[in-house]
Coordinates of C-alpha atoms in Angstrom, one line a residue:
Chain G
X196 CA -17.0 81.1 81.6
X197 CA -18.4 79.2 79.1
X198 CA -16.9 80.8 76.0
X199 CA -17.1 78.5 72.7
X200 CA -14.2 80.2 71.3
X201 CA -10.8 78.6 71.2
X202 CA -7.4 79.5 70.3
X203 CA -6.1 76.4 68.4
X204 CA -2.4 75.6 66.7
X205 CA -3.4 72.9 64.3
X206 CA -0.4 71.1 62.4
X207 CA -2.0 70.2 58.6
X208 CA 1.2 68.5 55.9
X209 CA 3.8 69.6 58.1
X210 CA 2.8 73.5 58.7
X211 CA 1.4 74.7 62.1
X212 CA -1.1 77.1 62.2
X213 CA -2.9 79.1 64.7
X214 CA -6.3 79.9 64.6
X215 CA -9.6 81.1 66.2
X216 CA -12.5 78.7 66.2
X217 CA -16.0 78.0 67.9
X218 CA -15.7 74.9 69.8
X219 CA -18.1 73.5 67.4
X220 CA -16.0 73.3 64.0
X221 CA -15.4 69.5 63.6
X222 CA -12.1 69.5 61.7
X223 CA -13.3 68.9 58.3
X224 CA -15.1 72.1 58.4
X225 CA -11.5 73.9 60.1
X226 CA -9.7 72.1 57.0
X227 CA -12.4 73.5 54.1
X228 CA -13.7 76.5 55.6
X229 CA -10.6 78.2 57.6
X230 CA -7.6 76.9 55.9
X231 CA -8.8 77.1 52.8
X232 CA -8.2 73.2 52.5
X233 CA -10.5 71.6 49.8
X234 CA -9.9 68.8 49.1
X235 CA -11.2 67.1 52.2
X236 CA -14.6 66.3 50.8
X237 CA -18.0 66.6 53.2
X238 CA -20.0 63.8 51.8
X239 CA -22.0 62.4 54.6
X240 CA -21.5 64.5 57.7
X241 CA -22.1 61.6 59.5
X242 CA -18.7 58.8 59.3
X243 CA -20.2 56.7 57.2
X244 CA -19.2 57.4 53.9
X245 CA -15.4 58.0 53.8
X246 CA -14.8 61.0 52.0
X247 CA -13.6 63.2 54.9
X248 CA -10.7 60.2 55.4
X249 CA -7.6 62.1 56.6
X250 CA -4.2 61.1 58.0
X251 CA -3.8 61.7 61.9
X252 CA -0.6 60.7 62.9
X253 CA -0.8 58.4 59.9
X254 CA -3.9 56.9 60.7
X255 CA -6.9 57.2 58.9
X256 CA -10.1 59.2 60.1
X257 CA -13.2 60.9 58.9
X258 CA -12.2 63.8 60.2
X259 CA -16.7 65.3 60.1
X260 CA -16.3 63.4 63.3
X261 CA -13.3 65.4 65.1
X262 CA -13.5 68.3 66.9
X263 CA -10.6 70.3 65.4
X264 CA -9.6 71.0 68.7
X265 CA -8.6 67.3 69.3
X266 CA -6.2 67.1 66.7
X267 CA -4.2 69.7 68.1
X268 CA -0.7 68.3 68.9
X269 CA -1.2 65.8 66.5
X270 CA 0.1 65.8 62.7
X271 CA -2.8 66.2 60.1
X272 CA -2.6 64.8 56.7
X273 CA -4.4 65.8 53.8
X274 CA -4.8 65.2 49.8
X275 CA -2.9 68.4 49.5
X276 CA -0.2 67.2 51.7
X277 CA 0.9 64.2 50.0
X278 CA 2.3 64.9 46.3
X279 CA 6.1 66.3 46.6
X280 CA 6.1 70.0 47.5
X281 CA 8.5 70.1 44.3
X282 CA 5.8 69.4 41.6
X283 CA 4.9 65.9 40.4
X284 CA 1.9 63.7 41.8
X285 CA 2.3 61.3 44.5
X286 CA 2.4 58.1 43.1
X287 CA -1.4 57.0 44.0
X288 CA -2.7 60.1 42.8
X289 CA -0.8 59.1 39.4
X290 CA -2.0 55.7 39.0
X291 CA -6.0 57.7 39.9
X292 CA -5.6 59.2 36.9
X293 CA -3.9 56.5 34.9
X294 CA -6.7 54.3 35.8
X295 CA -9.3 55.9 35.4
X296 CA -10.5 55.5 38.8
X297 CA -13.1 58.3 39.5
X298 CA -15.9 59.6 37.7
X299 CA -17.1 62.8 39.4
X300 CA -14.2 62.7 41.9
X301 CA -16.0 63.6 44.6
X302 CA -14.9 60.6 46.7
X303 CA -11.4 60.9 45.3
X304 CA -9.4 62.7 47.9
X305 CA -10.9 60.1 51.1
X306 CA -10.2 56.8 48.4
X307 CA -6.5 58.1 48.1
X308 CA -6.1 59.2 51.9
X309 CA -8.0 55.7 53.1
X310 CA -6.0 53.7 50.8
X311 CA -2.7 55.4 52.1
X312 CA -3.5 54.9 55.2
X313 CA -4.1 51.5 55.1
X314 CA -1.2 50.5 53.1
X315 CA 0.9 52.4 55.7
X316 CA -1.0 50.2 58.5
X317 CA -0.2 46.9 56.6
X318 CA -4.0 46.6 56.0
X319 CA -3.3 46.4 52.6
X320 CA -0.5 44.0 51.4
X321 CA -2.0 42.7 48.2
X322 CA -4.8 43.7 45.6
X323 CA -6.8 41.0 47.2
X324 CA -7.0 42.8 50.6
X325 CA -8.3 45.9 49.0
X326 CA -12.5 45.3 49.3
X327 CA -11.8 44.3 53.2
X328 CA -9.7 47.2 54.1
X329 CA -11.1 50.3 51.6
X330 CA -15.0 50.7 53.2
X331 CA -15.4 54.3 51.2
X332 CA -18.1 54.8 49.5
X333 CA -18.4 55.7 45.5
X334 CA -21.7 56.3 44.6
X335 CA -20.4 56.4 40.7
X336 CA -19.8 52.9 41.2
X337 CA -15.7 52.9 40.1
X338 CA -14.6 50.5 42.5
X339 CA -12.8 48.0 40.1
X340 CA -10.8 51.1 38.9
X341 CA -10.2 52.2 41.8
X342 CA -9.1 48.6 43.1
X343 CA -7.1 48.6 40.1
X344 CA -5.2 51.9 41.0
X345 CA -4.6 51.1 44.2
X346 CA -3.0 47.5 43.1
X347 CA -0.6 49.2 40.7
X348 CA 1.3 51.2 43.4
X349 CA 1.1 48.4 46.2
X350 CA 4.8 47.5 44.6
X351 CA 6.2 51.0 44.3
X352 CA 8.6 52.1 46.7
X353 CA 7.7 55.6 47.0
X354 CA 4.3 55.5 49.1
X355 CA 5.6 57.7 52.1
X356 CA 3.7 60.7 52.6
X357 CA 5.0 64.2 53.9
X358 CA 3.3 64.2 57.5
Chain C
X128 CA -24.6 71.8 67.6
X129 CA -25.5 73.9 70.6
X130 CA -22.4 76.4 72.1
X131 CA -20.0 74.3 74.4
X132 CA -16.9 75.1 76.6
X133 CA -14.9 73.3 75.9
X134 CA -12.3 71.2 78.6
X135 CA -9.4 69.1 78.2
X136 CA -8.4 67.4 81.2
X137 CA -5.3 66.0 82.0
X138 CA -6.3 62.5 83.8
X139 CA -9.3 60.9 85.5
X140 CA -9.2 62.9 88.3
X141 CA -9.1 66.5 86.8
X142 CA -12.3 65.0 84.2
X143 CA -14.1 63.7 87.5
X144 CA -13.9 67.2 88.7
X145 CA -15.2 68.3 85.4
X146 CA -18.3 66.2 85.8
X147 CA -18.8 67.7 89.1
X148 CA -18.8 71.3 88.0
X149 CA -20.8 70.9 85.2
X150 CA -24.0 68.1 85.6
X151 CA -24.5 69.2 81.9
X152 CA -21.2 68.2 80.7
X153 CA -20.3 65.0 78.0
X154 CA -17.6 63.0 77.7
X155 CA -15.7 63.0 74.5
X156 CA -13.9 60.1 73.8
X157 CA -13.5 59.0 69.8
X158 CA -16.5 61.3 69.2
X159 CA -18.2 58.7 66.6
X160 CA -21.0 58.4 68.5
X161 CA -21.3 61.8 70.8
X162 CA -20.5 64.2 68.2
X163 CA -23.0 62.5 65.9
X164 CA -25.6 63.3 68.7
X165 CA -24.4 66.8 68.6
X166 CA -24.9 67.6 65.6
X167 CA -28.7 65.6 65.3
X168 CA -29.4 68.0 68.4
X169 CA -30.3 64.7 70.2
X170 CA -27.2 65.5 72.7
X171 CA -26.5 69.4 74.1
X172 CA -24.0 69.2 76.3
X173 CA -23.0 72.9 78.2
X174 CA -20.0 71.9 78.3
X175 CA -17.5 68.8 76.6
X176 CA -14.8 67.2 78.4
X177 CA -12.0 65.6 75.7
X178 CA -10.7 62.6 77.0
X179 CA -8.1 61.8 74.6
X180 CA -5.2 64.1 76.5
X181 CA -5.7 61.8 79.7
X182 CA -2.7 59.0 79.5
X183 CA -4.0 57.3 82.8
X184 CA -7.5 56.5 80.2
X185 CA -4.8 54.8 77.7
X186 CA -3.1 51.5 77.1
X187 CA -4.1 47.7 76.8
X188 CA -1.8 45.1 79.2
X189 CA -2.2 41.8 80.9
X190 CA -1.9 42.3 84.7
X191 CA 0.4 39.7 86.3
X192 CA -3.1 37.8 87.2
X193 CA -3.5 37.3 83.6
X194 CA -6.4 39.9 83.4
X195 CA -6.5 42.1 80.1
X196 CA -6.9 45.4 80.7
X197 CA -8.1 48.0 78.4
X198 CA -7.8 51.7 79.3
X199 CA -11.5 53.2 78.5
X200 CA -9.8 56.1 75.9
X201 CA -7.8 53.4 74.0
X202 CA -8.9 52.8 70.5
X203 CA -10.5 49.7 69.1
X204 CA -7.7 49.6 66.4
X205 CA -5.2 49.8 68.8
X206 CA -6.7 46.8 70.8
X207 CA -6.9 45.0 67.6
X208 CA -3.2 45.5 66.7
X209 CA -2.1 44.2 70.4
X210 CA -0.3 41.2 71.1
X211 CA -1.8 41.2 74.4
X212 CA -5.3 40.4 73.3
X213 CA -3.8 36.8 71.9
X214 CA -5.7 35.2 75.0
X215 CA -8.5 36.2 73.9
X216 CA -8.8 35.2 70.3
X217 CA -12.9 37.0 70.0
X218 CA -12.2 40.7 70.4
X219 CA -9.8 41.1 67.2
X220 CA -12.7 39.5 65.3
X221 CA -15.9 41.3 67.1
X222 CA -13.5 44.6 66.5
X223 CA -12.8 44.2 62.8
X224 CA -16.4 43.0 62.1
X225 CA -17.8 46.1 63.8
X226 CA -16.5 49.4 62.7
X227 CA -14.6 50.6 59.2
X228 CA -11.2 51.1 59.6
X229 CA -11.3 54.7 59.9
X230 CA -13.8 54.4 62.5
X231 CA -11.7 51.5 64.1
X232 CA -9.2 54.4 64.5
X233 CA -11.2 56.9 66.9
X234 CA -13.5 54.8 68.3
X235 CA -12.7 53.8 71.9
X236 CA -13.6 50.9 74.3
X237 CA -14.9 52.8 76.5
X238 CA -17.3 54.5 74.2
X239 CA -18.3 51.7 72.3
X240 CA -19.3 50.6 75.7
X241 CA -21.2 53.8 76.4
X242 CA -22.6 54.6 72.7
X243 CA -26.2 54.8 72.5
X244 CA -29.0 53.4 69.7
X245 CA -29.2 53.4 66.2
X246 CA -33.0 54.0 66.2
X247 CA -33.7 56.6 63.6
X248 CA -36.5 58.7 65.8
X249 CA -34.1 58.6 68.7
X250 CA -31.9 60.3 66.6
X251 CA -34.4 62.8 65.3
X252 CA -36.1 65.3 67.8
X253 CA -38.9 66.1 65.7
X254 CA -40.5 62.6 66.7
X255 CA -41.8 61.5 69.9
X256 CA -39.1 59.3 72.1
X257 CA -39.3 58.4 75.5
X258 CA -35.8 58.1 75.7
X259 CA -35.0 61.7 75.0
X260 CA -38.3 63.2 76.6
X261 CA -39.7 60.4 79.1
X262 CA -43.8 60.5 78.6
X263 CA -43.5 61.9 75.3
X264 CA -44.1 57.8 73.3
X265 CA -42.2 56.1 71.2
X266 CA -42.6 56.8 67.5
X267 CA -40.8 53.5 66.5
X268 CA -43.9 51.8 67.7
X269 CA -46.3 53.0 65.0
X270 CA -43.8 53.5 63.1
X271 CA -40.6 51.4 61.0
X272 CA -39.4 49.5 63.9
X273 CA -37.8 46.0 62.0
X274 CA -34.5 46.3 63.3
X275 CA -35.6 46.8 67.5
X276 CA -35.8 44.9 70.4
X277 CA -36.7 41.0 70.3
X278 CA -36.6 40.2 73.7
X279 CA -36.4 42.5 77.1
X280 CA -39.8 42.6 77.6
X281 CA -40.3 44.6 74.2
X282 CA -44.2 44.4 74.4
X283 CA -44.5 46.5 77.5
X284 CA -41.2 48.6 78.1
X285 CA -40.8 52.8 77.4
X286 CA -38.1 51.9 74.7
X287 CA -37.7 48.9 72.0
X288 CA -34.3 50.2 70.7
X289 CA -31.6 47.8 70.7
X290 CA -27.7 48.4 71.9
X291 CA -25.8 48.7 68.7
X292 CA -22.3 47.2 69.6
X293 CA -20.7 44.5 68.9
X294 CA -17.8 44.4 71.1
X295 CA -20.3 44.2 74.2
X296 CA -21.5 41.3 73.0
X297 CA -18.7 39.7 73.2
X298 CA -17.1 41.4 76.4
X299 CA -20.6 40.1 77.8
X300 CA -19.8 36.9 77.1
X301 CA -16.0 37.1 78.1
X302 CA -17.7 38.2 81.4
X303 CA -15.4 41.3 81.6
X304 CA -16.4 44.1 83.6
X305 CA -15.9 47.8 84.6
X306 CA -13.8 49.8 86.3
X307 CA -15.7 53.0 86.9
X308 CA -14.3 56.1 88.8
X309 CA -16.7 58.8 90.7
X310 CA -17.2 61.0 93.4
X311 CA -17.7 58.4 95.8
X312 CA -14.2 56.5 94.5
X313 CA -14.4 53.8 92.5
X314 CA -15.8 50.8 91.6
X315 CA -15.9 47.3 89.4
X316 CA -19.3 46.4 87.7
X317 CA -19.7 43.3 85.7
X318 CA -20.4 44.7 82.0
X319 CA -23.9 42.6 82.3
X320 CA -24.9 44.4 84.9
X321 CA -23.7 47.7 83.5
X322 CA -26.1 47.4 80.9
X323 CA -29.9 48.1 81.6
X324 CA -32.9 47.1 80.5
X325 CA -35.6 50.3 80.1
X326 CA -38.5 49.0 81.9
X327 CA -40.6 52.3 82.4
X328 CA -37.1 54.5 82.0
X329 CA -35.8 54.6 78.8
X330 CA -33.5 57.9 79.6
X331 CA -30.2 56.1 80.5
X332 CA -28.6 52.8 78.6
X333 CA -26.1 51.9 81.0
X334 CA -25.9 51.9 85.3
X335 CA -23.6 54.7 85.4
X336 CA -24.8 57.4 87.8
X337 CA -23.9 60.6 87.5
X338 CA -20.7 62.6 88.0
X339 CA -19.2 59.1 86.9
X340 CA -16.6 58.2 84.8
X341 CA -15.9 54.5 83.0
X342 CA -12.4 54.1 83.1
X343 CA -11.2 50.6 82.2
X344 CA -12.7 47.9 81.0
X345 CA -11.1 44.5 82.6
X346 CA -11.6 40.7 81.0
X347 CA -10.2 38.4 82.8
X348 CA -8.3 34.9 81.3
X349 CA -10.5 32.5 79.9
X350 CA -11.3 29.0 80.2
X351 CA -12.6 28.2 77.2
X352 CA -11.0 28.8 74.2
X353 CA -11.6 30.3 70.8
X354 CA -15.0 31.7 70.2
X355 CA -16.8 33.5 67.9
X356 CA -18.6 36.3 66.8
X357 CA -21.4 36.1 63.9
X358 CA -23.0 38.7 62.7
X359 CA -26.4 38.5 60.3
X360 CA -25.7 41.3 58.4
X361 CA -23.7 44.2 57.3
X362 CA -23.7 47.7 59.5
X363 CA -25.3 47.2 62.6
X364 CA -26.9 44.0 63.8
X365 CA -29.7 43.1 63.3
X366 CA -28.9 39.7 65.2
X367 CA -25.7 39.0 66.1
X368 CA -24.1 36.2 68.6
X369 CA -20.7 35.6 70.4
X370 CA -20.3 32.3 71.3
X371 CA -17.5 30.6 73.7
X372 CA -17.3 26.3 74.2
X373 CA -15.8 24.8 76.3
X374 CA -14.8 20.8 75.3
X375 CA -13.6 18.0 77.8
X376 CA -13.5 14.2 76.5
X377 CA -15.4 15.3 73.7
X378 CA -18.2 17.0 75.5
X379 CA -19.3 20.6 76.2
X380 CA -18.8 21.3 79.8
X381 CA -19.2 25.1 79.1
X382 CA -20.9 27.1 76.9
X383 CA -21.7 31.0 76.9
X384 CA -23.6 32.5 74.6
X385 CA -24.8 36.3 74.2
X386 CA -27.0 37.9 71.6
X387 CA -26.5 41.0 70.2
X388 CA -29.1 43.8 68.4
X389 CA -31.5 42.2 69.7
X390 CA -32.5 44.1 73.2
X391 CA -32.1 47.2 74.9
X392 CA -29.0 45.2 76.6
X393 CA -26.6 42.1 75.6
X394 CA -28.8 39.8 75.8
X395 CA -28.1 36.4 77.2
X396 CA -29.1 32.7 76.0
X397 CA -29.2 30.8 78.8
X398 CA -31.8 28.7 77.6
X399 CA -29.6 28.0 74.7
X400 CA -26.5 27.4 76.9
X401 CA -28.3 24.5 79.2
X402 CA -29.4 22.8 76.1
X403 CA -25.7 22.4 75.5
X404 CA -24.9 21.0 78.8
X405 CA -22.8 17.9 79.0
X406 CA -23.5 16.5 75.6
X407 CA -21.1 15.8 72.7
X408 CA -21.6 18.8 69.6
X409 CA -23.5 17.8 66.5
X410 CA -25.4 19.9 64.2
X411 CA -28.7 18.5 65.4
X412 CA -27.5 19.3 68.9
X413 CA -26.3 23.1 67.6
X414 CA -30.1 23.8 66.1
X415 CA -31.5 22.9 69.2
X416 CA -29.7 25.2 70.8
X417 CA -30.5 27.8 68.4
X418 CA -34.4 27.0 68.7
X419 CA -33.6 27.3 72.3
X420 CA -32.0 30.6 72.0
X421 CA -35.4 32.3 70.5
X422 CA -37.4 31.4 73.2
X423 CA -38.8 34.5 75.0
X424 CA -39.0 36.6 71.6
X425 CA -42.3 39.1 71.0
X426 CA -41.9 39.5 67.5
X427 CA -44.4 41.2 65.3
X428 CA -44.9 42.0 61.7
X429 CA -41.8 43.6 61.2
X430 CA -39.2 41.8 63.4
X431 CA -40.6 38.1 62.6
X432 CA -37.4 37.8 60.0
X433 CA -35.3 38.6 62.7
X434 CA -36.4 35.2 65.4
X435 CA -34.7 33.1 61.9
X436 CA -32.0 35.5 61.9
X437 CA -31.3 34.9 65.6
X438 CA -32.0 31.1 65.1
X439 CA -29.2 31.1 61.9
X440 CA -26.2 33.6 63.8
X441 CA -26.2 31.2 66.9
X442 CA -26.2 28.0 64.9
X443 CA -23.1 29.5 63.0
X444 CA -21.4 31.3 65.7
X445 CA -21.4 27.4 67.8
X446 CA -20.1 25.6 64.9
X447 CA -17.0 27.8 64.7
X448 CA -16.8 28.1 68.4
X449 CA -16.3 24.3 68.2
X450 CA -13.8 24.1 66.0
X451 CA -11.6 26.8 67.7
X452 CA -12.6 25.4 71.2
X453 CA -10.3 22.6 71.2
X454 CA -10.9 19.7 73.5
X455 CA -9.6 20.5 77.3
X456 CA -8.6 16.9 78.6

């Protein structure tokens, strides 16, 4: 039969969840509009712009271009995921803020996830490899700061996120 | 998007079975370029077969003949983080110059092998496109058209789109080929001849018929060394070239050089290769070649820029083939 409606356990910063979904719902749309997950921005639609970046398994994706249904059996990391269940901010959102890196933060969430990701992939070993390896979009134009942000924590010790 | 089962086979066998039920159906490898389609209404598939729970469509080895093969589901990050593609030097740097990381991270060989144009009324059903509705014109004709076909017989043909990858370009040129699997069993095509030119059929870009699957994509070890892979721009080309030399006693015996965004198909310069032929590299020698490499353009108005372009990618692309080539003797 060709039903469009799937039964799908999806895995999101570390909690599995079942849930009901057309075939169609790319996973960005699962994230925002059936897990009540904002922070995964929809800028684009398209994978060009960045702002859907999440973690699968660690590596980055826009996730407007995933069927939600692929990423079942797989780990999915998002903004919400990463700062410790236990209160404070996870290091890169900290320096974000510290630096003054976003203006209407819309791109905030994919910057943070993309540069995460990249660090975590070895894409990003010094502030010099940032331009190469970043390729979000931020149409306020904060790109030094966010450079800047991403520089400070390169050092830190504490970049693991929760998968 | 229009309503889709959805089916997630197991292996190549269980998704050639797929096909065969369902003539309607789409593959679904990284989904970069399919689900895009979807969601333009461009592609409507009944039903969508996810090929990313198949292991025997995964992994990147040599084979004890030296031959590098690349399971069609494997991502083009993946490739680009393997040892095993040290023998061939031009894939890590067609990969990284084609896709953003996060896109590097879905995309596949296989479907960068299999994605279809960038042209803007392709990708919009409200205008006419021969490729979508054969008969129905090409709107790119009359209308902004600076970034399609140079050469493929442009003037005359049903579509003027170009193939967007870059990685084909280079597999072109690294005469790899194609392991495809259907109901008739399976077979190896050379990637050039996997590729098609539209002539009066714009509907399909690639040989595969139906019910078939592409399943590996096989390059096998080079002579010449090195290589590399200009592009002319940002985003997708808008002239691009993979170049390979090959030097003995401080002359080119070999040369290969393929064009890319700039016809329906990789596009080879043979011209440009024979004017190569057994004589020692200099820069006077390089823009000869690159004149060379033009020959058999139909530009107009809006593509002229783009015969300079073509002439400028191949003379860079053969400088730093020649100093990665090394001399043979």
């Amino acid at each position: 039969m060709n039903d469009p409606t799937l039964e799908l356990t999806l895995t999101v910063n570390g909690a599995a969840q079942t849930v009901t979904l057309d075939s169609r719902v790319t996973l960005l749309d699962a994230l925002r509009d059936h897990l009540g997950l904002h922070g995964t921005k929809k800028g684009c639609d398209h994978g060009l712009c960045g702002a859907c970046t999440v973690l699968i398994d660690g590596e980055r994706r826009v996730s407007c271009l995933m069927l939600a249904e692929t990423a079942e059996g797989r780990a999915v990391t998002t903004i919400e995921g990463i700062a410790r269940p236990d209160g404070p901010l996870h290091p890169l959102q900290q320096a974000f803020i510290d630096h003054d890196a976003f203006q209407c933060g819309y791109c905030t969430p994919g910057q943070i996830m993309s540069a995460l990701g990249a660090i975590a992939a070895g894409d990003i070993r010094t502030a010099a490899d940032i331009p190469a390896a970043l390729d979000n979009i931020c149409r306020c134009g904060a790109y030094d700061n966010i450079k800047a942000a991403i520089a400070s924590v390169l050092a830190s010790p504490a970049l693991d996120v929760a998968a | 998007m229009t309503p889709f089962a959805y089916r997630r086979p197991p292996g190549v066998e269980a998704a050639l079975g797929l096909l065969a039920e369902a003539p309607d159906a789409a593959v679904l490898a990284g989904g970069t370029c399919l689900l895009d389609l979807m969601k333009q209404g461009v592609e409507r598939p009944g039903t969508v077969i996810d090929l990313n729970f198949a292991p025997d469509l995964q992994g990147i080895a040599v084979t004890p003949r030296g031959t590098l093969r690349i399971g069609a589901a494997t991502t083009l990050s993946h490739v680009a983080r393997s040892s095993a593609i040290a023998g061939w030097p031009l894939l890590h740097e067609t990969i990284v110059d084609g896709l953003t990381p996060q896109l590097r991270n879905a995309a596949t060989v296989g479907g960068n092998v299999m994605q279809r144009p960038r042209c803007f009324y392709f990708r919009e059903p409200g205008f006419a496109c021969n490729k979508r509705e054969p008969g129905a014109g090409c709107a790119a004709r009359d209308g902004v058209h600076f970034q399609h076909a140079l050469f493929g017989g442009a003037a005359a043909s049903a579509c003027i789109a170009v193939h967007p990858s870059d990685l084909c370009v280079a597999l072109a040129a690294l005469d790899a080929s194609a392991e495809i699997a259907g109901p008739a069993g399976r077979r190896t095509l050379a990637l050039s001849e996997l590729h098609r030119l539209p002539g009066g059929d714009a509907t399909r870009e690639t040989n595969l018929q139906p019910g078939e699957l592409l399943t590996a994509v096989d390059i096998p070890p080079q002579d010449m060394r090195g290589g590399a892979y200009v592009k002319g721009n940002e985003g997708f080309a808008l002239a691009s070239c993979a170049a390979l030399l090959g030097l003995r006693d401080g002359r080119i015996d070999a040369a290969r050089i393929m064009l890319g965004g700039v016809a329906h198909a990789p596009w080879r310069a043979a011209a440009a290769e024979a004017a190569l032929a057994d004589r020692q590299p200099t820069p006077e020698l390089f823009a000869t070649a690159a004149a060379a490499a033009v020959q058999g353009a139909e530009p107009d108005q809006q593509t002229a820029f783009r015969v300079d372009l073509v002439n400028a990618v191949v003379a860079e692309a053969l400088e730093r083939a020649l100093a990665r080539a090394g001399d043979r003797s």
